[in-house]
mmCIF file of C-alpha atoms and ligand atoms in Angstrom:
data_model
loop_
_atom_site.group_PDB
_atom_site.id
_atom_site.type_symbol
_atom_site.label_atom_id
_atom_site.label_comp_id
_atom_site.label_asym_id
_atom_site.label_seq_id
_atom_site.Cartn_x
_atom_site.Cartn_y
_atom_site.Cartn_z
ATOM 1 C CA MET A 1 0.000 0.000 0.000
ATOM 2 C CA PRO A 2 1.254 3.493 -0.716
ATOM 3 C CA THR A 3 1.912 5.765 2.184
ATOM 4 C CA ASN A 4 1.791 9.530 2.329
ATOM 5 C CA SER A 5 5.506 9.670 2.816
ATOM 6 C CA GLN A 6 6.032 7.648 -0.377
ATOM 7 C CA SER A 7 3.834 9.866 -2.504
ATOM 8 C CA ALA A 8 5.438 12.924 -0.889
ATOM 9 C CA HIS A 9 8.646 11.932 -2.677
ATOM 10 C CA LEU A 10 7.014 12.607 -6.017
ATOM 11 C CA PRO A 11 8.426 15.642 -7.762
ATOM 12 C CA PHE A 12 4.917 16.674 -8.850
ATOM 13 C CA GLY A 13 2.692 19.213 -7.123
ATOM 14 C CA GLU A 14 -0.890 20.188 -7.885
ATOM 15 C CA ASN A 15 -0.774 23.132 -10.229
ATOM 16 C CA LYS A 16 -3.705 24.517 -12.171
ATOM 17 C CA ASN A 17 -1.329 26.888 -13.947
ATOM 18 C CA ALA A 18 0.785 23.984 -15.192
ATOM 19 C CA GLU A 19 1.365 24.039 -18.932
ATOM 20 C CA TRP A 20 -0.623 20.857 -19.600
ATOM 21 C CA TYR A 21 -3.471 21.432 -17.151
ATOM 22 C CA GLY A 22 -6.837 21.014 -18.898
ATOM 23 C CA LYS A 23 -5.257 20.436 -22.339
ATOM 24 C CA ASP A 24 -6.592 17.989 -24.924
ATOM 25 C CA ILE A 25 -4.273 15.457 -26.561
ATOM 26 C CA ILE A 26 -5.550 15.101 -30.102
ATOM 27 C CA SER A 27 -2.605 14.960 -32.507
ATOM 28 C CA VAL A 28 1.151 14.506 -32.260
ATOM 29 C CA LYS A 29 1.401 17.752 -34.212
ATOM 30 C CA GLN A 30 0.748 19.629 -30.968
ATOM 31 C CA PHE A 31 4.038 18.468 -29.378
ATOM 32 C CA SER A 32 7.475 20.047 -29.570
ATOM 33 C CA ARG A 33 10.709 18.190 -28.972
ATOM 34 C CA LYS A 34 10.848 19.861 -25.552
ATOM 35 C CA ASP A 35 7.377 18.509 -24.749
ATOM 36 C CA LEU A 36 8.530 15.011 -25.612
ATOM 37 C CA GLU A 37 11.503 15.230 -23.263
ATOM 38 C CA TYR A 38 9.139 16.425 -20.526
ATOM 39 C CA ILE A 39 6.574 13.661 -21.093
ATOM 40 C CA PHE A 40 9.261 10.966 -21.159
ATOM 41 C CA GLY A 41 10.828 12.397 -18.011
ATOM 42 C CA VAL A 42 7.489 12.120 -16.202
ATOM 43 C CA ALA A 43 6.862 8.646 -17.699
ATOM 44 C CA HIS A 44 10.285 7.534 -16.461
ATOM 45 C CA GLU A 45 9.362 8.756 -12.946
ATOM 46 C CA MET A 46 6.077 6.872 -13.213
ATOM 47 C CA ARG A 47 7.969 3.708 -14.093
ATOM 48 C CA GLY A 48 10.109 4.122 -10.994
ATOM 49 C CA MET A 49 7.052 4.738 -8.799
ATOM 50 C CA VAL A 50 5.197 1.691 -10.138
ATOM 51 C CA GLU A 51 8.285 -0.447 -9.574
ATOM 52 C CA ARG A 52 8.715 0.888 -6.028
ATOM 53 C CA VAL A 53 5.151 1.273 -4.716
ATOM 54 C CA GLY A 54 2.804 -0.092 -7.393
ATOM 55 C CA THR A 55 -0.128 2.247 -6.757
ATOM 56 C CA PHE A 56 -0.101 5.747 -5.279
ATOM 57 C CA ASP A 57 -2.475 8.637 -4.669
ATOM 58 C CA LEU A 58 -1.503 11.315 -7.188
ATOM 59 C CA LEU A 59 -4.955 11.358 -8.839
ATOM 60 C CA LYS A 60 -7.010 10.269 -5.845
ATOM 61 C CA GLY A 61 -10.622 11.344 -6.301
ATOM 62 C CA LYS A 62 -10.257 11.958 -10.059
ATOM 63 C CA ILE A 63 -12.443 10.089 -12.545
ATOM 64 C CA LEU A 64 -11.637 9.027 -16.099
ATOM 65 C CA ALA A 65 -14.374 8.245 -18.655
ATOM 66 C CA ASN A 66 -12.920 5.611 -20.990
ATOM 67 C CA LEU A 67 -15.159 5.791 -24.078
ATOM 68 C CA PHE A 68 -14.399 3.211 -26.785
ATOM 69 C CA TYR A 69 -16.460 2.999 -29.991
ATOM 70 C CA GLU A 70 -13.950 0.524 -31.492
ATOM 71 C CA PRO A 71 -12.425 -2.669 -30.064
ATOM 72 C CA SER A 72 -9.399 -2.314 -27.823
ATOM 73 C CA THR A 73 -7.470 -4.419 -25.360
ATOM 74 C CA ARG A 74 -4.205 -2.573 -24.683
ATOM 75 C CA THR A 75 -5.208 1.058 -25.020
ATOM 76 C CA SER A 76 -8.386 0.702 -23.007
ATOM 77 C CA SER A 77 -6.936 -1.435 -20.231
ATOM 78 C CA SER A 78 -3.702 0.544 -19.991
ATOM 79 C CA PHE A 79 -5.637 3.797 -19.507
ATOM 80 C CA THR A 80 -7.713 2.039 -16.827
ATOM 81 C CA ALA A 81 -4.591 0.673 -15.163
ATOM 82 C CA ALA A 82 -2.874 4.078 -15.437
ATOM 83 C CA MET A 83 -5.778 5.838 -13.706
ATOM 84 C CA GLU A 84 -6.045 3.194 -11.000
ATOM 85 C CA ARG A 85 -2.296 3.097 -10.338
ATOM 86 C CA LEU A 86 -2.531 6.836 -9.744
ATOM 87 C CA GLY A 87 -5.348 6.300 -7.239
ATOM 88 C CA GLY A 88 -8.170 7.520 -9.511
ATOM 89 C CA SER A 89 -11.187 5.642 -10.840
ATOM 90 C CA VAL A 90 -12.717 4.867 -14.217
ATOM 91 C CA ILE A 91 -16.114 4.870 -15.929
ATOM 92 C CA PRO A 92 -15.585 2.192 -18.598
ATOM 93 C CA ILE A 93 -17.723 2.405 -21.744
ATOM 94 C CA ASN A 94 -16.346 -0.301 -23.965
ATOM 95 C CA GLU A 95 -19.568 -1.480 -25.485
ATOM 96 C CA VAL A 96 -21.223 1.634 -26.841
ATOM 97 C CA LYS A 97 -24.067 -0.556 -28.056
ATOM 98 C CA TYR A 98 -25.227 -0.757 -24.441
ATOM 99 C CA SER A 99 -25.040 3.031 -24.023
ATOM 100 C CA SER A 100 -27.289 5.762 -25.433
ATOM 101 C CA VAL A 101 -25.091 5.813 -28.541
ATOM 102 C CA SER A 102 -27.267 2.899 -29.738
ATOM 103 C CA LYS A 103 -30.318 5.181 -29.348
ATOM 104 C CA GLY A 104 -28.736 7.595 -31.789
ATOM 105 C CA GLU A 105 -27.049 10.023 -29.396
ATOM 106 C CA SER A 106 -24.487 12.249 -31.109
ATOM 107 C CA LEU A 107 -20.814 12.207 -30.129
ATOM 108 C CA PRO A 108 -20.897 15.791 -28.761
ATOM 109 C CA ASP A 109 -23.917 14.963 -26.578
ATOM 110 C CA THR A 110 -22.288 11.773 -25.269
ATOM 111 C CA ILE A 111 -19.143 13.758 -24.467
ATOM 112 C CA ARG A 112 -21.122 16.507 -22.712
ATOM 113 C CA THR A 113 -22.821 13.812 -20.643
ATOM 114 C CA LEU A 114 -19.623 12.123 -19.576
ATOM 115 C CA GLU A 115 -17.885 15.328 -18.598
ATOM 116 C CA CYS A 116 -20.610 15.900 -16.015
ATOM 117 C CA TYR A 117 -19.278 12.850 -14.200
ATOM 118 C CA ALA A 118 -15.608 12.635 -15.140
ATOM 119 C CA ASP A 119 -12.515 14.866 -15.000
ATOM 120 C CA VAL A 120 -10.946 13.569 -18.224
ATOM 121 C CA ILE A 121 -12.252 11.638 -21.239
ATOM 122 C CA VAL A 122 -10.341 9.098 -23.327
ATOM 123 C CA LEU A 123 -11.989 8.491 -26.710
ATOM 124 C CA ARG A 124 -11.511 5.888 -29.435
ATOM 125 C CA HIS A 125 -13.757 6.358 -32.445
ATOM 126 C CA PRO A 126 -13.860 5.012 -36.032
ATOM 127 C CA GLU A 127 -13.979 8.429 -37.714
ATOM 128 C CA THR A 128 -10.937 10.583 -38.449
ATOM 129 C CA GLY A 129 -11.396 13.955 -36.774
ATOM 130 C CA SER A 130 -13.791 12.652 -34.096
ATOM 131 C CA ALA A 131 -11.382 13.409 -31.249
ATOM 132 C CA ALA A 132 -11.177 17.048 -32.355
ATOM 133 C CA ILE A 133 -14.992 17.217 -32.501
ATOM 134 C CA ALA A 134 -15.211 15.762 -28.995
ATOM 135 C CA ALA A 135 -12.595 18.173 -27.684
ATOM 136 C CA LYS A 136 -14.569 21.081 -29.091
ATOM 137 C CA ALA A 137 -17.709 19.900 -27.306
ATOM 138 C CA ALA A 138 -15.952 19.301 -23.983
ATOM 139 C CA LYS A 139 -14.662 21.669 -21.334
ATOM 140 C CA LYS A 140 -12.710 18.830 -19.724
ATOM 141 C CA PRO A 141 -9.590 17.369 -21.383
ATOM 142 C CA VAL A 142 -10.115 14.816 -24.157
ATOM 143 C CA ILE A 143 -7.386 12.321 -25.054
ATOM 144 C CA ASN A 144 -7.462 10.757 -28.520
ATOM 145 C CA ALA A 145 -7.062 6.971 -28.232
ATOM 146 C CA GLY A 146 -7.324 6.489 -32.011
ATOM 147 C CA ASP A 147 -9.613 8.281 -34.478
ATOM 148 C CA GLY A 148 -10.194 5.996 -37.451
ATOM 149 C CA VAL A 149 -7.242 6.015 -39.838
ATOM 150 C CA GLY A 150 -6.240 9.441 -38.484
ATOM 151 C CA GLU A 151 -3.970 9.465 -35.461
ATOM 152 C CA HIS A 152 -3.115 7.537 -32.317
ATOM 153 C CA PRO A 153 -0.953 10.065 -30.459
ATOM 154 C CA THR A 154 -0.580 8.227 -27.146
ATOM 155 C CA GLN A 155 0.595 5.118 -28.999
ATOM 156 C CA ALA A 156 3.227 7.136 -30.876
ATOM 157 C CA LEU A 157 4.424 8.651 -27.595
ATOM 158 C CA LEU A 158 4.752 5.232 -26.014
ATOM 159 C CA ASP A 159 6.515 3.991 -29.149
ATOM 160 C CA ILE A 160 9.175 6.706 -28.882
ATOM 161 C CA PHE A 161 9.420 6.152 -25.115
ATOM 162 C CA THR A 162 10.054 2.467 -25.868
ATOM 163 C CA ILE A 163 12.934 3.408 -28.178
ATOM 164 C CA TYR A 164 14.336 5.733 -25.469
ATOM 165 C CA GLU A 165 14.159 3.108 -22.758
ATOM 166 C CA GLU A 166 15.303 0.176 -24.915
ATOM 167 C CA LEU A 167 18.093 1.735 -26.960
ATOM 168 C CA GLY A 168 19.199 4.491 -24.557
ATOM 169 C CA ALA A 169 17.949 8.042 -23.931
ATOM 170 C CA GLY A 170 18.448 10.441 -26.823
ATOM 171 C CA GLN A 171 19.216 7.543 -29.108
ATOM 172 C CA VAL A 172 16.339 8.292 -31.468
ATOM 173 C CA ASP A 173 18.533 10.863 -33.201
ATOM 174 C CA GLY A 174 20.509 9.248 -35.989
ATOM 175 C CA MET A 175 18.359 6.139 -36.212
ATOM 176 C CA THR A 176 17.007 4.306 -39.209
ATOM 177 C CA VAL A 177 13.385 3.342 -38.599
ATOM 178 C CA THR A 178 11.689 0.907 -40.956
ATOM 179 C CA MET A 179 7.903 0.660 -40.890
ATOM 180 C CA LEU A 180 6.385 -2.477 -42.322
ATOM 181 C CA GLY A 181 2.880 -3.545 -43.268
ATOM 182 C CA ASP A 182 -0.301 -1.512 -43.578
ATOM 183 C CA LEU A 183 0.996 2.043 -43.748
ATOM 184 C CA LYS A 184 -2.183 3.337 -45.395
ATOM 185 C CA TYR A 185 -4.783 2.451 -42.783
ATOM 186 C CA GLY A 186 -2.495 2.064 -39.753
ATOM 187 C CA ARG A 187 -3.038 5.179 -37.658
ATOM 188 C CA THR A 188 -0.144 4.302 -35.343
ATOM 189 C CA VAL A 189 2.402 4.750 -38.136
ATOM 190 C CA HIS A 190 0.837 8.066 -39.183
ATOM 191 C CA SER A 191 1.404 9.456 -35.697
ATOM 192 C CA LEU A 192 4.786 7.787 -35.225
ATOM 193 C CA THR A 193 6.180 9.088 -38.533
ATOM 194 C CA ARG A 194 5.211 12.635 -37.581
ATOM 195 C CA LEU A 195 6.767 12.352 -34.118
ATOM 196 C CA LEU A 196 9.982 10.847 -35.493
ATOM 197 C CA SER A 197 10.341 13.810 -37.812
ATOM 198 C CA MET A 198 11.151 15.945 -34.745
ATOM 199 C CA PHE A 199 14.459 14.154 -34.278
ATOM 200 C CA THR A 200 17.696 14.809 -36.135
ATOM 201 C CA ASN A 201 19.492 12.551 -38.606
ATOM 202 C CA ILE A 202 16.501 10.241 -38.793
ATOM 203 C CA LYS A 203 16.053 8.005 -41.823
ATOM 204 C CA LEU A 204 12.632 6.514 -42.566
ATOM 205 C CA ASN A 205 11.935 3.428 -44.692
ATOM 206 C CA TYR A 206 8.378 2.434 -45.577
ATOM 207 C CA VAL A 207 7.866 -1.179 -46.647
ATOM 208 C CA SER A 208 4.348 -2.088 -47.767
ATOM 209 C CA PRO A 209 2.295 -3.675 -50.519
ATOM 210 C CA GLU A 210 1.538 -1.233 -53.339
ATOM 211 C CA ILE A 211 -2.054 -0.629 -52.168
ATOM 212 C CA LEU A 212 -1.062 0.051 -48.550
ATOM 213 C CA LYS A 213 1.541 2.787 -48.981
ATOM 214 C CA MET A 214 2.103 5.627 -46.527
ATOM 215 C CA PRO A 215 -0.398 8.426 -47.352
ATOM 216 C CA LYS A 216 0.970 11.239 -49.512
ATOM 217 C CA GLU A 217 -0.195 13.801 -46.968
ATOM 218 C CA VAL A 218 2.069 12.290 -44.294
ATOM 219 C CA MET A 219 5.026 11.912 -46.691
ATOM 220 C CA ASP A 220 4.665 15.530 -47.803
ATOM 221 C CA GLU A 221 4.880 16.701 -44.178
ATOM 222 C CA ILE A 222 8.087 14.689 -43.704
ATOM 223 C CA ALA A 223 9.576 15.940 -46.978
ATOM 224 C CA GLU A 224 9.066 19.526 -45.831
ATOM 225 C CA LYS A 225 11.431 18.804 -42.952
ATOM 226 C CA ASN A 226 14.049 17.398 -45.353
ATOM 227 C CA ILE A 227 14.030 13.999 -43.674
ATOM 228 C CA PRO A 228 15.177 11.141 -45.912
ATOM 229 C CA GLN A 229 12.333 8.712 -46.576
ATOM 230 C CA ALA A 230 12.049 5.898 -49.094
ATOM 231 C CA GLU A 231 9.408 3.359 -50.107
ATOM 232 C CA PHE A 232 9.961 -0.352 -50.771
ATOM 233 C CA ASN A 233 7.905 -3.462 -51.547
ATOM 234 C CA THR A 234 10.273 -5.856 -49.810
ATOM 235 C CA LEU A 235 12.135 -5.776 -46.522
ATOM 236 C CA GLU A 236 15.385 -7.544 -47.470
ATOM 237 C CA LYS A 237 17.275 -4.496 -48.722
ATOM 238 C CA VAL A 238 16.611 -2.234 -45.730
ATOM 239 C CA LEU A 239 16.573 -4.719 -42.851
ATOM 240 C CA PRO A 240 20.391 -4.796 -42.319
ATOM 241 C CA GLU A 241 20.547 -0.998 -41.751
ATOM 242 C CA THR A 242 17.442 -0.854 -39.539
ATOM 243 C CA ASP A 243 17.661 0.187 -35.863
ATOM 244 C CA VAL A 244 13.912 0.008 -35.217
ATOM 245 C CA LEU A 245 11.660 -2.303 -37.225
ATOM 246 C CA TYR A 246 8.039 -1.231 -36.620
ATOM 247 C CA VAL A 247 5.683 -3.974 -37.787
ATOM 248 C CA THR A 248 1.945 -3.382 -38.243
ATOM 249 C CA ARG A 249 -1.167 -5.484 -38.804
ATOM 250 C CA VAL A 250 -3.085 -5.245 -42.079
ATOM 251 C CA GLN A 251 -6.208 -3.370 -40.919
ATOM 252 C CA LYS A 252 -8.852 -5.766 -42.244
ATOM 253 C CA GLU A 253 -11.771 -3.753 -40.858
ATOM 254 C CA ARG A 254 -10.858 -0.676 -42.933
ATOM 255 C CA PHE A 255 -10.863 -2.315 -46.393
ATOM 256 C CA GLU A 256 -13.740 -1.467 -48.721
ATOM 257 C CA ASP A 257 -13.206 -4.624 -50.800
ATOM 258 C CA PRO A 258 -12.542 -7.854 -48.831
ATOM 259 C CA ALA A 259 -10.780 -9.293 -51.924
ATOM 260 C CA ASP A 260 -8.091 -6.590 -51.563
ATOM 261 C CA TYR A 261 -7.503 -7.700 -47.983
ATOM 262 C CA GLU A 262 -7.166 -11.333 -49.061
ATOM 263 C CA ASN A 263 -4.508 -10.305 -51.610
ATOM 264 C CA VAL A 264 -2.262 -8.500 -49.127
ATOM 265 C CA LYS A 265 -2.761 -10.336 -45.850
ATOM 266 C CA GLY A 266 0.310 -12.306 -44.914
ATOM 267 C CA ALA A 267 2.472 -10.226 -47.273
ATOM 268 C CA TYR A 268 5.286 -10.050 -44.691
ATOM 269 C CA VAL A 269 6.176 -12.367 -41.834
ATOM 270 C CA ILE A 270 9.018 -11.631 -39.430
ATOM 271 C CA ASP A 271 10.677 -14.834 -38.238
ATOM 272 C CA PRO A 272 14.075 -15.898 -36.856
ATOM 273 C CA GLU A 273 15.353 -16.717 -40.366
ATOM 274 C CA ILE A 274 14.720 -13.280 -41.881
ATOM 275 C CA MET A 275 16.010 -11.600 -38.701
ATOM 276 C CA LYS A 276 19.457 -13.191 -39.255
ATOM 277 C CA SER A 277 20.286 -10.303 -41.581
ATOM 278 C CA ALA A 278 19.286 -7.635 -39.010
ATOM 279 C CA LYS A 279 21.658 -5.933 -36.565
ATOM 280 C CA LYS A 280 22.273 -7.511 -33.160
ATOM 281 C CA GLU A 281 21.551 -4.160 -31.469
ATOM 282 C CA MET A 282 18.136 -3.219 -32.800
ATOM 283 C CA ILE A 283 14.528 -3.693 -31.763
ATOM 284 C CA VAL A 284 11.370 -5.045 -33.352
ATOM 285 C CA MET A 285 8.220 -3.207 -32.291
ATOM 286 C CA HIS A 286 4.504 -3.740 -32.995
ATOM 287 C CA PRO A 287 1.524 -1.818 -31.572
ATOM 288 C CA LEU A 288 -0.317 -5.179 -31.402
ATOM 289 C CA PRO A 289 -2.581 -7.048 -31.938
ATOM 290 C CA ARG A 290 -0.553 -9.173 -34.356
ATOM 291 C CA VAL A 291 -2.325 -11.491 -36.741
ATOM 292 C CA GLY A 292 0.549 -13.531 -38.102
ATOM 293 C CA GLU A 293 3.001 -10.810 -39.203
ATOM 294 C CA ILE A 294 5.493 -11.723 -36.464
ATOM 295 C CA SER A 295 6.081 -15.420 -35.926
ATOM 296 C CA THR A 296 5.810 -16.506 -32.283
ATOM 297 C CA ASP A 297 9.159 -18.263 -32.891
ATOM 298 C CA PHE A 298 10.772 -14.817 -32.702
ATOM 299 C CA ASP A 299 9.247 -13.884 -29.327
ATOM 300 C CA ASP A 300 12.200 -15.086 -27.234
ATOM 301 C CA ASP A 301 14.745 -13.072 -29.222
ATOM 302 C CA PRO A 302 16.058 -10.160 -27.084
ATOM 303 C CA ARG A 303 15.326 -7.821 -29.996
ATOM 304 C CA ALA A 304 11.593 -8.596 -29.753
ATOM 305 C CA ALA A 305 10.441 -5.481 -27.861
ATOM 306 C CA TYR A 306 6.694 -5.652 -28.539
ATOM 307 C CA PHE A 307 5.635 -7.093 -25.201
ATOM 308 C CA ARG A 308 7.823 -4.646 -23.263
ATOM 309 C CA GLN A 309 6.377 -1.869 -25.458
ATOM 310 C CA MET A 310 2.919 -2.482 -23.930
ATOM 311 C CA GLU A 311 4.284 -1.915 -20.460
ATOM 312 C CA TYR A 312 5.912 1.374 -21.470
ATOM 313 C CA GLY A 313 2.423 2.424 -22.570
ATOM 314 C CA LEU A 314 1.230 2.286 -18.979
ATOM 315 C CA TYR A 315 3.890 4.759 -17.839
ATOM 316 C CA VAL A 316 3.287 7.171 -20.708
ATOM 317 C CA ARG A 317 -0.478 7.139 -20.111
ATOM 318 C CA MET A 318 0.073 7.701 -16.379
ATOM 319 C CA ALA A 319 2.238 10.700 -17.281
ATOM 320 C CA LEU A 320 -0.364 12.140 -19.661
ATOM 321 C CA LEU A 321 -3.242 11.739 -17.193
ATOM 322 C CA ALA A 322 -1.220 13.398 -14.425
ATOM 323 C CA MET A 323 -0.238 16.228 -16.778
ATOM 324 C CA VAL A 324 -3.710 17.114 -18.082
ATOM 325 C CA LEU A 325 -5.098 16.925 -14.544
ATOM 326 C CA GLY A 326 -2.505 19.417 -13.307
ATOM 327 C CA LYS A 327 -0.469 17.018 -11.207
ATOM 328 C CA ALA A 328 2.733 16.933 -13.190
HETATM 329 C C1 NCD Q 1 -3.527 -0.265 -32.770
HETATM 330 C C2 NCD Q 1 -4.734 0.592 -33.089
HETATM 331 O O1 NCD Q 1 -5.800 0.430 -32.481
HETATM 332 O O2 NCD Q 1 -4.563 1.450 -33.939
HETATM 333 N N1 NCD Q 1 -3.651 -0.988 -31.575
HETATM 334 C C3 NCD Q 1 -3.290 -0.380 -30.403
HETATM 335 O O3 NCD Q 1 -3.825 0.634 -30.024
HETATM 336 N N2 NCD Q 1 -2.278 -0.930 -29.724
HETATM 337 C C4 NCD Q 1 -3.054 -1.105 -33.888
HETATM 338 C C5 NCD Q 1 -4.000 -2.033 -34.571
HETATM 339 O O4 NCD Q 1 -5.180 -2.149 -34.254
HETATM 340 O O5 NCD Q 1 -3.525 -2.706 -35.494
#
């Protein structure tokens, strides 16, 4: 059990004038490099606190509404765990079909309802732009937990935090990051690419089937920053130079034509054989769930960082909740 003296060691005070107090987290475009260092600093502290005391009272009495219009295991449960480890509580709405959404309630009305009861709202929704609509309707902070094929900012933050913690702080500069799989519909790679573009000497490789290429809009943003980026159909050529291999699932639910999905599913499979040509000091990441694109035979390889990546997500989400509630 946490004690007052343990939580008194925290470097965070309650501060309604804090920079992040009451802010929404909608897109990675809102962050500066300085913000990232701050968030990862707080997340690192959170990691230490969880390892030392497990649960503590930083957000005691605060309530999170966890509103998910799309399936989720990791994002939903890590936000719940984050809130509860900070001593707060959660209103879970995972099955919107049992809520008034099924009666035709609009997103802004649902958001206005939940903010009567909660201090912060986490939203996952199938439509791009929905998080911004919700944030406009709400006075309380809204955190985007994935808006369709748009963005997934908290995932991208935890992805970069994973690279920091796994490959050494500050080590994102100078790295070659290869993204593999469904780069068209995968919102995690849209956010991650944008965040990576804040670092120096970064090189980005995109490996995907022809119909699942990184959207032009995202590539144009990266090109404006003069960051080298290149597209490929196969992994072989770029794997040996890769420091971070970011594997994604083909997003079956977002295809208009199921035949297209059938043609590209299983296009790439990471296994111990293919990984022989990769560096010894590199990591393989995946936002998960995986549906065959990383063989379970690779799971015991020290470079397989995808299970550890989930745990880093807890610390980043703890940091974000504390920040928007004025406690960090
Ligand atoms: C991702 C998502 O929902 O975008 N999952 C997650 O949040 N960890 C990736 C996916 O569904 O493929």
